[in-house]
Amino acid sequence: MVKKVVIVGGVAGGASTAARLRRLDEEADIVIYERGDHISFANCGLPYHIGGVIKDRERLLVQTPEAMEARFNISVKVKHEVKSIDKEKKEVLVKDLKNDQTFTESYDYLVLSPGAEPFKPAIEGIDSNNVFTLRNIPDTDRINDYLKSKAPKKAVVVGGGYIGIEMAENLQERGLEVSLVEMLDQVLSPLDYEMAAMVHNHLRMKGIKLYLKDGIKAVKNRNGNTNVVLESGQEIATDMVIMSIGVRPNVELAEGAELALGPTGGIKVNEYLQTSAENIYALGDAIEVNNLISGKPSLLPLAGPANKQGRITANNITHGNKEKYRATQATSIAKVFEMTVATTGNNEKLLKEDDLAYQVSYTNSNNHAGYYPGASPMFIKIIFTAQEGKLLGAQIIGHDGVDKRIDILATAVRHGLTVFDLQELELAYAPPYGSAKDPVNMAGFAAGNILKNIVEPIQYHEIDKLDDNVILLDVREDVEVQLGMIEGAIHIPVNSLRDRLDELDKNKEVVVYCAVGLRGYIACRILLQHGFNKVKNLVGGYKLYSAVEMNNKELAEEPGQEEVYSASNPEEGKIVGEKVLQKKAGQTVELDACGLQCPGPIMQVYQMIETLDEGDILEVTATDAGFSHDIAAWCKNTGNRLMESKEENGKYMVSIMKGLDETETMANKQQPKKKKTMVVFSGELDRAIASFIIANGAAAMGNEITMFFTFWGLNILRKDQRVDVNKSFMDKMFGKMMPRGSNKLPLSNMNMFGFGAQMIRRVMKEKGVDSLEDLIGQAKANGVKMVACQMSMDVMGIKKEELIDGVEVGGVATFLGESDEANMSLFI
C-alpha cells in the first residue's frame, strides 16, 4: 500500500489525481499544496463569468478545500507554495504564504501539476493597472472590478487563441468596443487558414475589429489615455488591455530539482507520466506529451487530457501493472458568438512540417434533416492519408450539432479509422437530430470519391494560378451567379449541362465549381462520361473560395475603415478616411423574412425596395444562413447601400438604404436593363418550381424576364377549374388526360400517384418555401412576362380562356425576338 503522496497544484490534474488515489487506497496519506486561493475551479468558464453568462461566481468553484477534505479525507493546503524539491531526502520545502513561514514535507511519491502561466512580453507598459491576464479566479475578480469601477468603453485583446476569442466576445457582451490583435495571419491556430477565414468574416460581422499579422510593441499611457502600439506602428486607443498570447509551462520547480525537460520546454515524462526521477510524476499543462499523429513532443495544454493524466498517475502509483498515457490529439471546441468552431487531430500546417502526403475534402451538410424546421449548415473539412484514407484531422464550422460530429471524428482519429469507415458508421437518426446520411457519413463519401479517383479535386488556392487555357465552369443557378462568381468563369447550370456540352472544348482542362462542391461533383461526372478527360472539382466550392477572398480583401485594408452605418440614428454621419458620408433622412420600414429560404429573402427585399423612395431605410430580419453574404452582393449589384449587417441568436439583420450617396456620382449612373429568357417545356411540379424561383431571383436582380411555355409546360398555366369553351372531341380528350392547373402537377421523380407531390408541398410549407402558386403570383408582381406558345396550344387543344390571368399568347417569333436581346436563355 502507498504511504504518502504529496501533490503540487490542486487544479484539474492535481485534484483528479488526489480523488482517484483515495478511491483506490483508503489508507494513503494524501496532501495537496496549492499556492492560489482555490482548487479545482472551472478556468474554462472564466470568460463567461466576465461576460455575465455565468452570473454566480461560486459556480466556478467545482470543488472547495473543505468539501474535498470532508469527502476524500485529503489534506488540502491553499496559499502554500512548494519552493524546492530534495530528491535524495524525498522532501519538499513549502512556504505558507499567509503566515510567511516555511517547513519541509516528506513524501513517498511526488506529483507535479503546477500548470502553466500566461506569457507576458517584456514591453513598455505591460505592468499598467489596466493591463490584465486571465488564468484564475483572482484574475477574473480584478477584471470584473475594473469593469464595474471604471466603466471602460474600449478594450484591446492581444492574442487570437481560444481565450482571446472568448474574451473578445464576452467583453463585447458587456458593451465594450473590442479590437483583437494577433501576430499571425489568422486566429485559432488549430484551424487551417481557409477555415479561419470564415471565423474572421464572422467576427467582423459581429463588430470585432481585427488586426492580423501585427504584434503588440508597447502600451502607452499619456495623460490618462491608453494606446496600444503595434509592430506596424499603428496605435489603437483603448481603456483596457487583455493579454492572451499564450501560456508557457511552469517548470521552475522541476528545473530546480534537475528533472529533465523536453525540447519544447515542458517537463519530460515517459509513457507512464514519470519524470526522470522514478517516484516523481508530472502531468497537465506543465508536461510535454506526444502528438498522436506525428509522435513528436508537443505542448498541448488542455483540460481533458490533464484530467485523464491525473487518473492514470493515480493508477500507476497504486498498482503494479502500470497504465500508459499514449498521446494527445488536441480535440477542442469554441463558441464564437453564435458560431461553433471545433478541431481534432493535425491540421495541414503540421502535416506539411512532417512532409506527410495527405488529401483534403470539404462538405457542407445540415445538422439535421432539411425538411425539419431549424436546420443549419455545418462546413466540415477532413484530412486523410493519400493512399489508404486514414483520418488525420478534422475541422468543423457551424452552429448546432458541431459538437456531436467532432466527437465522432475525434473517435475515428484516435482509433485510426479511414474515410471508408466513416461511410459505414451507423449513427442515430431522427429528423430533429440528424439525417439518414449523417454529415460524418457525407464527409466519408466525399473523401472516398477522391481516393477512388471518381473525381479529381482542386483546392481554393490553386484557382488563381490556372492559365488561360483552362476552362473555369460555374454550374450554379442564375440567381446564385448574380450574387458573385469567380472572374473568367463560364456559366452553365448543372441541369443544362448535358444540352450544352458543345459549348465546351473537350481538349481543354475543365475546372468545375458550384456553391459547396456537390453539384460540381455531379457536373464532373457528367463531363467525364461525355468524353472530357481533364476535369477537376473545386472542393469547398464558391462558398470557401469567396470566404477567403473576402477575408484577404479585409486584411489588405486597415480595420475600422469600412463604410458601415449604424441604423440607430439615420441622421448621423460617419467619418471614413477623409470623407464624411451623411445618411439621407427618410422613413424606416421593417421586413420580416424569417423562415424563407434562398432566394425568398432576396425576393422580399427586392419587392419592398421597389415601393420605397430614395433615402428610405429597409430593416430586414432573416434566418437563411447565406442571407447576410447574399444581400451584400445584391446591394452592390442593384445600387443600394448596405448600412449594417449583424447576427443575433441565429437571425441575420441588415439595414439597407435605397439609393446611393451623392458623393458616389459614378455609381449613380443608370445601368441598362438585363434580359433573360426561359423556355418551360416541362409540366412537372419540381421543374415548374425551379423555373419560377430562377425567374423571380433574376427579376429581383433587375432583369427583364420572359418565360415561354410550350407543350407540357402549358399545364402550369391552366386554371384549376373547368372552363366552358367550345372544343373538338380530340381536344376534350387531351384536356382530360392532362393535369388541370398547377395544383395537379406531378413530380418528375417519386411521384407515387400524386402522394410525392403532396409531400413536397407539405415540406415546402414547413420550411417556409413559397408554393408554386405563390411563386407565380410573385412573378406577376415582379413584371415577369409569361407567354403561352400558340402552336402548342393548338396542338393540345388549350384555349386562352383556360389560362390564368396575365398570360400572353404568342408564337416562336415573339420568343426569338426577346431572346435576341437577352444575355442568357434557359430550357427547362
PDB file of C-alpha atoms in Angstrom, residues 83-346:
ATOM      1  CA  LYS A  83       9.633  26.192  -3.245  1.00  0.00           C
ATOM      2  CA  SER A  84      12.027  23.302  -3.857  1.00  0.00           C
ATOM      3  CA  ILE A  85      12.432  19.522  -4.071  1.00  0.00           C
ATOM      4  CA  ASP A  86      15.103  17.394  -2.412  1.00  0.00           C
ATOM      5  CA  LYS A  87      15.060  14.174  -4.442  1.00  0.00           C
ATOM      6  CA  GLU A  88      17.538  12.383  -2.199  1.00  0.00           C
ATOM      7  CA  LYS A  89      15.668  13.043   1.032  1.00  0.00           C
ATOM      8  CA  LYS A  90      12.263  12.817  -0.660  1.00  0.00           C
ATOM      9  CA  GLU A  91      11.253  16.134   0.803  1.00  0.00           C
ATOM     10  CA  VAL A  92       9.756  19.375  -0.442  1.00  0.00           C
ATOM     11  CA  LEU A  93      10.242  22.827   1.052  1.00  0.00           C
ATOM     12  CA  VAL A  94       6.871  24.556   1.493  1.00  0.00           C
ATOM     13  CA  LYS A  95       6.087  28.205   2.202  1.00  0.00           C
ATOM     14  CA  ASP A  96       2.875  29.171   3.966  1.00  0.00           C
ATOM     15  CA  LEU A  97       2.108  32.370   2.045  1.00  0.00           C
ATOM     16  CA  LYS A  98      -0.494  33.538   4.524  1.00  0.00           C
ATOM     17  CA  ASN A  99       1.754  33.279   7.613  1.00  0.00           C
ATOM     18  CA  ASP A 100       5.094  33.728   5.804  1.00  0.00           C
ATOM     19  CA  GLN A 101       6.540  30.533   7.293  1.00  0.00           C
ATOM     20  CA  THR A 102       8.455  27.675   5.647  1.00  0.00           C
ATOM     21  CA  PHE A 103       8.634  23.977   6.511  1.00  0.00           C
ATOM     22  CA  THR A 104       9.551  20.634   4.932  1.00  0.00           C
ATOM     23  CA  GLU A 105       7.187  17.833   3.935  1.00  0.00           C
ATOM     24  CA  SER A 106       8.308  14.269   3.218  1.00  0.00           C
ATOM     25  CA  TYR A 107       6.810  12.052   0.529  1.00  0.00           C
ATOM     26  CA  ASP A 108       6.927   8.564  -0.910  1.00  0.00           C
ATOM     27  CA  TYR A 109       5.575   9.798  -4.217  1.00  0.00           C
ATOM     28  CA  LEU A 110       5.515  13.359  -5.524  1.00  0.00           C
ATOM     29  CA  VAL A 111       3.075  14.510  -8.211  1.00  0.00           C
ATOM     30  CA  LEU A 112       3.796  17.778 -10.035  1.00  0.00           C
ATOM     31  CA  SER A 113       0.776  19.566 -11.508  1.00  0.00           C
ATOM     32  CA  PRO A 114       1.939  23.209 -11.474  1.00  0.00           C
ATOM     33  CA  GLY A 115       0.132  24.160 -14.697  1.00  0.00           C
ATOM     34  CA  ALA A 116       1.180  26.974 -16.981  1.00  0.00           C
ATOM     35  CA  GLU A 117       1.478  30.741 -16.663  1.00  0.00           C
ATOM     36  CA  PRO A 118       0.203  33.384 -19.118  1.00  0.00           C
ATOM     37  CA  PHE A 119       3.021  34.728 -21.235  1.00  0.00           C
ATOM     38  CA  LYS A 120       3.669  38.442 -20.710  1.00  0.00           C
ATOM     39  CA  PRO A 121       6.176  40.009 -23.104  1.00  0.00           C
ATOM     40  CA  ALA A 122       8.768  42.404 -21.717  1.00  0.00           C
ATOM     41  CA  ILE A 123       7.370  45.542 -23.317  1.00  0.00           C
ATOM     42  CA  GLU A 124       6.699  49.085 -22.150  1.00  0.00           C
ATOM     43  CA  GLY A 125       3.510  49.432 -20.122  1.00  0.00           C
ATOM     44  CA  ILE A 126       2.896  45.716 -19.606  1.00  0.00           C
ATOM     45  CA  ASP A 127       2.513  46.207 -15.841  1.00  0.00           C
ATOM     46  CA  SER A 128      -0.020  49.044 -16.090  1.00  0.00           C
ATOM     47  CA  ASN A 129      -3.076  48.695 -13.870  1.00  0.00           C
ATOM     48  CA  ASN A 130      -5.373  48.433 -16.915  1.00  0.00           C
ATOM     49  CA  VAL A 131      -3.446  45.543 -18.487  1.00  0.00           C
ATOM     50  CA  PHE A 132      -4.742  42.102 -17.473  1.00  0.00           C
ATOM     51  CA  THR A 133      -4.200  38.396 -17.996  1.00  0.00           C
ATOM     52  CA  LEU A 134      -6.802  35.700 -17.350  1.00  0.00           C
ATOM     53  CA  ARG A 135      -5.771  32.409 -15.777  1.00  0.00           C
ATOM     54  CA  ASN A 136      -7.517  32.075 -12.439  1.00  0.00           C
ATOM     55  CA  ILE A 137     -10.325  33.439 -10.277  1.00  0.00           C
ATOM     56  CA  PRO A 138      -8.301  36.351  -8.795  1.00  0.00           C
ATOM     57  CA  ASP A 139      -7.593  37.453 -12.403  1.00  0.00           C
ATOM     58  CA  THR A 140     -11.331  37.291 -13.061  1.00  0.00           C
ATOM     59  CA  ASP A 141     -12.091  39.338  -9.972  1.00  0.00           C
ATOM     60  CA  ARG A 142      -9.600  42.031 -10.991  1.00  0.00           C
ATOM     61  CA  ILE A 143     -11.124  42.324 -14.474  1.00  0.00           C
ATOM     62  CA  ASN A 144     -14.674  42.430 -13.120  1.00  0.00           C
ATOM     63  CA  ASP A 145     -13.741  45.041 -10.526  1.00  0.00           C
ATOM     64  CA  TYR A 146     -12.171  47.208 -13.228  1.00  0.00           C
ATOM     65  CA  LEU A 147     -15.225  46.879 -15.473  1.00  0.00           C
ATOM     66  CA  LYS A 148     -17.513  47.920 -12.629  1.00  0.00           C
ATOM     67  CA  SER A 149     -15.434  50.742 -11.196  1.00  0.00           C
ATOM     68  CA  LYS A 150     -14.004  52.309 -14.371  1.00  0.00           C
ATOM     69  CA  ALA A 151     -16.820  51.566 -16.867  1.00  0.00           C
ATOM     70  CA  PRO A 152     -14.406  51.250 -19.834  1.00  0.00           C
ATOM     71  CA  LYS A 153     -15.809  51.698 -23.320  1.00  0.00           C
ATOM     72  CA  LYS A 154     -12.994  50.145 -25.380  1.00  0.00           C
ATOM     73  CA  ALA A 155     -10.842  47.044 -24.969  1.00  0.00           C
ATOM     74  CA  VAL A 156      -7.946  45.517 -26.871  1.00  0.00           C
ATOM     75  CA  VAL A 157      -7.486  41.759 -26.660  1.00  0.00           C
ATOM     76  CA  VAL A 158      -3.990  40.667 -27.639  1.00  0.00           C
ATOM     77  CA  GLY A 159      -3.957  37.082 -28.912  1.00  0.00           C
ATOM     78  CA  GLY A 160      -6.416  35.188 -31.102  1.00  0.00           C
ATOM     79  CA  GLY A 161      -6.379  31.826 -29.329  1.00  0.00           C
ATOM     80  CA  TYR A 162      -9.376  30.286 -27.584  1.00  0.00           C
ATOM     81  CA  ILE A 163      -9.204  32.524 -24.503  1.00  0.00           C
ATOM     82  CA  GLY A 164      -8.632  35.619 -26.637  1.00  0.00           C
ATOM     83  CA  ILE A 165     -11.650  34.886 -28.827  1.00  0.00           C
ATOM     84  CA  GLU A 166     -13.841  34.135 -25.804  1.00  0.00           C
ATOM     85  CA  MET A 167     -12.721  37.316 -24.071  1.00  0.00           C
ATOM     86  CA  ALA A 168     -13.429  39.396 -27.192  1.00  0.00           C
ATOM     87  CA  GLU A 169     -16.953  38.004 -27.338  1.00  0.00           C
ATOM     88  CA  ASN A 170     -17.682  38.422 -23.638  1.00  0.00           C
ATOM     89  CA  LEU A 171     -16.268  41.929 -23.392  1.00  0.00           C
ATOM     90  CA  GLN A 172     -18.465  42.932 -26.297  1.00  0.00           C
ATOM     91  CA  GLU A 173     -21.393  41.340 -24.442  1.00  0.00           C
ATOM     92  CA  ARG A 174     -20.547  43.761 -21.624  1.00  0.00           C
ATOM     93  CA  GLY A 175     -20.979  46.624 -24.088  1.00  0.00           C
ATOM     94  CA  LEU A 176     -17.341  47.365 -24.941  1.00  0.00           C
ATOM     95  CA  GLU A 177     -15.955  48.133 -28.372  1.00  0.00           C
ATOM     96  CA  VAL A 178     -13.385  45.375 -28.901  1.00  0.00           C
ATOM     97  CA  SER A 179     -10.266  45.162 -31.063  1.00  0.00           C
ATOM     98  CA  LEU A 180      -8.414  41.867 -31.441  1.00  0.00           C
ATOM     99  CA  VAL A 181      -4.678  41.850 -32.192  1.00  0.00           C
ATOM    100  CA  GLU A 182      -2.961  38.687 -33.484  1.00  0.00           C
ATOM    101  CA  MET A 183       0.630  38.357 -34.675  1.00  0.00           C
ATOM    102  CA  LEU A 184      -0.219  35.505 -37.054  1.00  0.00           C
ATOM    103  CA  ASP A 185      -2.334  35.915 -40.180  1.00  0.00           C
ATOM    104  CA  GLN A 186      -5.216  34.078 -38.520  1.00  0.00           C
ATOM    105  CA  VAL A 187      -6.947  33.415 -35.226  1.00  0.00           C
ATOM    106  CA  LEU A 188      -7.372  29.928 -33.704  1.00  0.00           C
ATOM    107  CA  SER A 189      -4.155  28.349 -34.961  1.00  0.00           C
ATOM    108  CA  PRO A 190      -5.508  24.747 -34.896  1.00  0.00           C
ATOM    109  CA  LEU A 191      -7.650  25.765 -37.883  1.00  0.00           C
ATOM    110  CA  ASP A 192      -6.199  25.943 -41.355  1.00  0.00           C
ATOM    111  CA  TYR A 193      -6.187  29.374 -42.968  1.00  0.00           C
ATOM    112  CA  GLU A 194      -9.234  28.966 -45.196  1.00  0.00           C
ATOM    113  CA  MET A 195     -11.356  27.725 -42.288  1.00  0.00           C
ATOM    114  CA  ALA A 196     -10.108  30.573 -40.096  1.00  0.00           C
ATOM    115  CA  ALA A 197     -11.128  32.995 -42.853  1.00  0.00           C
ATOM    116  CA  MET A 198     -14.764  32.091 -42.177  1.00  0.00           C
ATOM    117  CA  VAL A 199     -14.227  32.867 -38.494  1.00  0.00           C
ATOM    118  CA  HIS A 200     -12.596  36.203 -39.387  1.00  0.00           C
ATOM    119  CA  ASN A 201     -15.563  37.213 -41.533  1.00  0.00           C
ATOM    120  CA  HIS A 202     -17.961  36.232 -38.743  1.00  0.00           C
ATOM    121  CA  LEU A 203     -16.011  38.222 -36.146  1.00  0.00           C
ATOM    122  CA  ARG A 204     -16.022  41.283 -38.385  1.00  0.00           C
ATOM    123  CA  MET A 205     -19.759  40.913 -38.927  1.00  0.00           C
ATOM    124  CA  LYS A 206     -20.189  40.864 -35.142  1.00  0.00           C
ATOM    125  CA  GLY A 207     -18.294  44.143 -34.869  1.00  0.00           C
ATOM    126  CA  ILE A 208     -14.878  42.901 -33.675  1.00  0.00           C
ATOM    127  CA  LYS A 209     -12.040  44.885 -35.250  1.00  0.00           C
ATOM    128  CA  LEU A 210      -9.274  42.529 -36.352  1.00  0.00           C
ATOM    129  CA  TYR A 211      -5.597  43.455 -36.534  1.00  0.00           C
ATOM    130  CA  LEU A 212      -3.909  40.397 -38.027  1.00  0.00           C
ATOM    131  CA  LYS A 213      -0.240  39.870 -38.913  1.00  0.00           C
ATOM    132  CA  ASP A 214       0.634  42.537 -36.356  1.00  0.00           C
ATOM    133  CA  GLY A 215       2.050  42.126 -32.864  1.00  0.00           C
ATOM    134  CA  ILE A 216       1.988  44.344 -29.788  1.00  0.00           C
ATOM    135  CA  LYS A 217       5.012  46.589 -29.260  1.00  0.00           C
ATOM    136  CA  ALA A 218       4.046  48.732 -26.274  1.00  0.00           C
ATOM    137  CA  VAL A 219       1.228  50.021 -24.096  1.00  0.00           C
ATOM    138  CA  LYS A 220       1.466  53.811 -23.901  1.00  0.00           C
ATOM    139  CA  ASN A 221      -0.238  55.750 -21.114  1.00  0.00           C
ATOM    140  CA  ARG A 222      -0.390  59.501 -21.726  1.00  0.00           C
ATOM    141  CA  ASN A 223      -2.474  61.982 -19.740  1.00  0.00           C
ATOM    142  CA  GLY A 224      -4.919  59.340 -18.616  1.00  0.00           C
ATOM    143  CA  ASN A 225      -5.297  57.880 -22.115  1.00  0.00           C
ATOM    144  CA  THR A 226      -4.036  54.445 -23.192  1.00  0.00           C
ATOM    145  CA  ASN A 227      -2.860  53.451 -26.657  1.00  0.00           C
ATOM    146  CA  VAL A 228      -1.726  50.004 -27.742  1.00  0.00           C
ATOM    147  CA  VAL A 229       1.193  50.415 -30.138  1.00  0.00           C
ATOM    148  CA  LEU A 230       1.576  47.681 -32.747  1.00  0.00           C
ATOM    149  CA  GLU A 231       4.721  46.481 -34.514  1.00  0.00           C
ATOM    150  CA  SER A 232       3.448  48.151 -37.689  1.00  0.00           C
ATOM    151  CA  GLY A 233       3.422  51.493 -35.883  1.00  0.00           C
ATOM    152  CA  GLN A 234      -0.360  51.701 -35.816  1.00  0.00           C
ATOM    153  CA  GLU A 235      -1.910  52.742 -32.492  1.00  0.00           C
ATOM    154  CA  ILE A 236      -5.254  51.646 -31.031  1.00  0.00           C
ATOM    155  CA  ALA A 237      -6.936  53.833 -28.430  1.00  0.00           C
ATOM    156  CA  THR A 238      -8.298  51.749 -25.565  1.00  0.00           C
ATOM    157  CA  ASP A 239      -9.364  51.773 -21.932  1.00  0.00           C
ATOM    158  CA  MET A 240      -8.121  48.291 -21.040  1.00  0.00           C
ATOM    159  CA  VAL A 241      -5.928  45.512 -22.449  1.00  0.00           C
ATOM    160  CA  ILE A 242      -6.301  41.741 -22.090  1.00  0.00           C
ATOM    161  CA  MET A 243      -3.063  39.844 -22.743  1.00  0.00           C
ATOM    162  CA  SER A 244      -3.867  36.401 -24.129  1.00  0.00           C
ATOM    163  CA  ILE A 245      -0.879  35.488 -26.266  1.00  0.00           C
ATOM    164  CA  GLY A 246      -0.435  32.010 -24.878  1.00  0.00           C
ATOM    165  CA  VAL A 247       0.919  30.204 -21.846  1.00  0.00           C
ATOM    166  CA  ARG A 248       4.227  28.624 -21.004  1.00  0.00           C
ATOM    167  CA  PRO A 249       4.710  25.604 -18.753  1.00  0.00           C
ATOM    168  CA  ASN A 250       5.545  26.320 -15.125  1.00  0.00           C
ATOM    169  CA  VAL A 251       8.777  24.325 -14.845  1.00  0.00           C
ATOM    170  CA  GLU A 252      10.801  26.313 -12.274  1.00  0.00           C
ATOM    171  CA  LEU A 253      10.295  23.714  -9.549  1.00  0.00           C
ATOM    172  CA  ALA A 254      11.278  20.848 -11.867  1.00  0.00           C
ATOM    173  CA  GLU A 255      14.300  22.779 -13.132  1.00  0.00           C
ATOM    174  CA  GLY A 256      15.461  23.448  -9.594  1.00  0.00           C
ATOM    175  CA  ALA A 257      15.292  19.730  -8.845  1.00  0.00           C
ATOM    176  CA  GLU A 258      17.250  18.985 -12.049  1.00  0.00           C
ATOM    177  CA  LEU A 259      14.404  16.987 -13.541  1.00  0.00           C
ATOM    178  CA  ALA A 260      14.762  16.538 -17.291  1.00  0.00           C
ATOM    179  CA  LEU A 261      12.977  18.989 -19.586  1.00  0.00           C
ATOM    180  CA  GLY A 262      11.975  18.155 -23.151  1.00  0.00           C
ATOM    181  CA  PRO A 263      12.815  20.009 -26.382  1.00  0.00           C
ATOM    182  CA  THR A 264       9.576  22.028 -26.136  1.00  0.00           C
ATOM    183  CA  GLY A 265      10.490  23.346 -22.679  1.00  0.00           C
ATOM    184  CA  GLY A 266       7.933  21.240 -20.831  1.00  0.00           C
ATOM    185  CA  ILE A 267       8.720  18.651 -18.143  1.00  0.00           C
ATOM    186  CA  LYS A 268       9.815  15.446 -19.851  1.00  0.00           C
ATOM    187  CA  VAL A 269       7.843  12.343 -18.810  1.00  0.00           C
ATOM    188  CA  ASN A 270       7.754   8.757 -20.021  1.00  0.00           C
ATOM    189  CA  GLU A 271       4.642   6.914 -21.191  1.00  0.00           C
ATOM    190  CA  TYR A 272       3.737   6.245 -17.537  1.00  0.00           C
ATOM    191  CA  LEU A 273       3.959  10.010 -16.730  1.00  0.00           C
ATOM    192  CA  GLN A 274       7.114   9.528 -14.631  1.00  0.00           C
ATOM    193  CA  THR A 275       9.757  12.240 -14.688  1.00  0.00           C
ATOM    194  CA  SER A 276      13.477  11.486 -14.770  1.00  0.00           C
ATOM    195  CA  ALA A 277      13.087  10.706 -11.053  1.00  0.00           C
ATOM    196  CA  GLU A 278      11.190   7.409 -10.740  1.00  0.00           C
ATOM    197  CA  ASN A 279       8.997   8.360  -7.791  1.00  0.00           C
ATOM    198  CA  ILE A 280       8.135  11.829  -9.134  1.00  0.00           C
ATOM    199  CA  TYR A 281       5.254  12.072 -11.603  1.00  0.00           C
ATOM    200  CA  ALA A 282       4.156  15.110 -13.607  1.00  0.00           C
ATOM    201  CA  LEU A 283       1.051  15.927 -15.586  1.00  0.00           C
ATOM    202  CA  GLY A 284      -1.143  18.663 -17.064  1.00  0.00           C
ATOM    203  CA  ASP A 285      -0.113  21.877 -18.783  1.00  0.00           C
ATOM    204  CA  ALA A 286       3.470  21.697 -17.488  1.00  0.00           C
ATOM    205  CA  ILE A 287       4.449  18.483 -19.256  1.00  0.00           C
ATOM    206  CA  GLU A 288       5.471  17.586 -22.764  1.00  0.00           C
ATOM    207  CA  VAL A 289       3.269  14.979 -24.467  1.00  0.00           C
ATOM    208  CA  ASN A 290       3.477  13.106 -27.745  1.00  0.00           C
ATOM    209  CA  ASN A 291       1.296  14.288 -30.616  1.00  0.00           C
ATOM    210  CA  LEU A 292      -0.998  11.398 -31.635  1.00  0.00           C
ATOM    211  CA  ILE A 293      -0.499  11.884 -35.385  1.00  0.00           C
ATOM    212  CA  SER A 294       3.194  12.739 -35.657  1.00  0.00           C
ATOM    213  CA  GLY A 295       4.514  11.198 -32.441  1.00  0.00           C
ATOM    214  CA  LYS A 296       6.512  14.383 -31.871  1.00  0.00           C
ATOM    215  CA  PRO A 297       6.881  16.028 -28.433  1.00  0.00           C
ATOM    216  CA  SER A 298       4.333  18.818 -28.062  1.00  0.00           C
ATOM    217  CA  LEU A 299       2.871  21.257 -25.565  1.00  0.00           C
ATOM    218  CA  LEU A 300      -0.910  20.841 -25.635  1.00  0.00           C
ATOM    219  CA  PRO A 301      -2.445  22.489 -22.541  1.00  0.00           C
ATOM    220  CA  LEU A 302      -5.996  21.119 -22.475  1.00  0.00           C
ATOM    221  CA  ALA A 303      -8.289  20.279 -19.568  1.00  0.00           C
ATOM    222  CA  GLY A 304      -9.465  16.914 -20.882  1.00  0.00           C
ATOM    223  CA  PRO A 305      -6.010  15.339 -21.199  1.00  0.00           C
ATOM    224  CA  ALA A 306      -4.952  16.790 -17.811  1.00  0.00           C
ATOM    225  CA  ASN A 307      -7.829  15.058 -16.032  1.00  0.00           C
ATOM    226  CA  LYS A 308      -7.115  11.757 -17.798  1.00  0.00           C
ATOM    227  CA  GLN A 309      -3.450  12.038 -16.849  1.00  0.00           C
ATOM    228  CA  GLY A 310      -4.455  12.521 -13.209  1.00  0.00           C
ATOM    229  CA  ARG A 311      -6.394   9.264 -13.264  1.00  0.00           C
ATOM    230  CA  ILE A 312      -3.518   7.378 -14.939  1.00  0.00           C
ATOM    231  CA  THR A 313      -0.983   8.808 -12.468  1.00  0.00           C
ATOM    232  CA  ALA A 314      -3.061   7.607  -9.516  1.00  0.00           C
ATOM    233  CA  ASN A 315      -3.418   4.173 -11.098  1.00  0.00           C
ATOM    234  CA  ASN A 316       0.339   3.889 -11.667  1.00  0.00           C
ATOM    235  CA  ILE A 317       1.195   4.939  -8.099  1.00  0.00           C
ATOM    236  CA  THR A 318      -1.144   2.388  -6.552  1.00  0.00           C
ATOM    237  CA  HIS A 319      -0.969  -0.570  -8.992  1.00  0.00           C
ATOM    238  CA  GLY A 320       1.882  -2.836 -10.032  1.00  0.00           C
ATOM    239  CA  ASN A 321       0.628  -3.115 -13.625  1.00  0.00           C
ATOM    240  CA  LYS A 322       1.262   0.354 -14.952  1.00  0.00           C
ATOM    241  CA  GLU A 323      -1.032   2.170 -17.392  1.00  0.00           C
ATOM    242  CA  LYS A 324       0.295   4.177 -20.346  1.00  0.00           C
ATOM    243  CA  TYR A 325      -0.671   7.653 -21.452  1.00  0.00           C
ATOM    244  CA  ARG A 326      -0.369   7.220 -25.190  1.00  0.00           C
ATOM    245  CA  ALA A 327      -0.685  10.652 -26.811  1.00  0.00           C
ATOM    246  CA  THR A 328      -2.755  13.819 -27.178  1.00  0.00           C
ATOM    247  CA  GLN A 329      -4.707  14.604 -30.354  1.00  0.00           C
ATOM    248  CA  ALA A 330      -5.760  18.142 -29.367  1.00  0.00           C
ATOM    249  CA  THR A 331      -9.528  17.881 -29.724  1.00  0.00           C
ATOM    250  CA  SER A 332     -11.044  21.286 -28.971  1.00  0.00           C
ATOM    251  CA  ILE A 333     -14.201  23.314 -29.454  1.00  0.00           C
ATOM    252  CA  ALA A 334     -15.012  27.000 -29.054  1.00  0.00           C
ATOM    253  CA  LYS A 335     -18.040  29.261 -29.146  1.00  0.00           C
ATOM    254  CA  VAL A 336     -17.515  32.288 -31.379  1.00  0.00           C
ATOM    255  CA  PHE A 337     -20.683  34.274 -30.778  1.00  0.00           C
ATOM    256  CA  GLU A 338     -23.421  32.135 -32.433  1.00  0.00           C
ATOM    257  CA  MET A 339     -20.833  30.136 -34.384  1.00  0.00           C
ATOM    258  CA  THR A 340     -19.228  26.907 -33.156  1.00  0.00           C
ATOM    259  CA  VAL A 341     -15.660  26.012 -34.180  1.00  0.00           C
ATOM    260  CA  ALA A 342     -14.149  22.594 -33.480  1.00  0.00           C
ATOM    261  CA  THR A 343     -10.972  20.689 -34.383  1.00  0.00           C
ATOM    262  CA  THR A 344      -9.305  17.347 -33.776  1.00  0.00           C
ATOM    263  CA  GLY A 345      -6.053  15.807 -34.929  1.00  0.00           C
ATOM    264  CA  ASN A 346      -3.475  17.659 -37.024  1.00  0.00           C
TER     265      ASN A 346
END
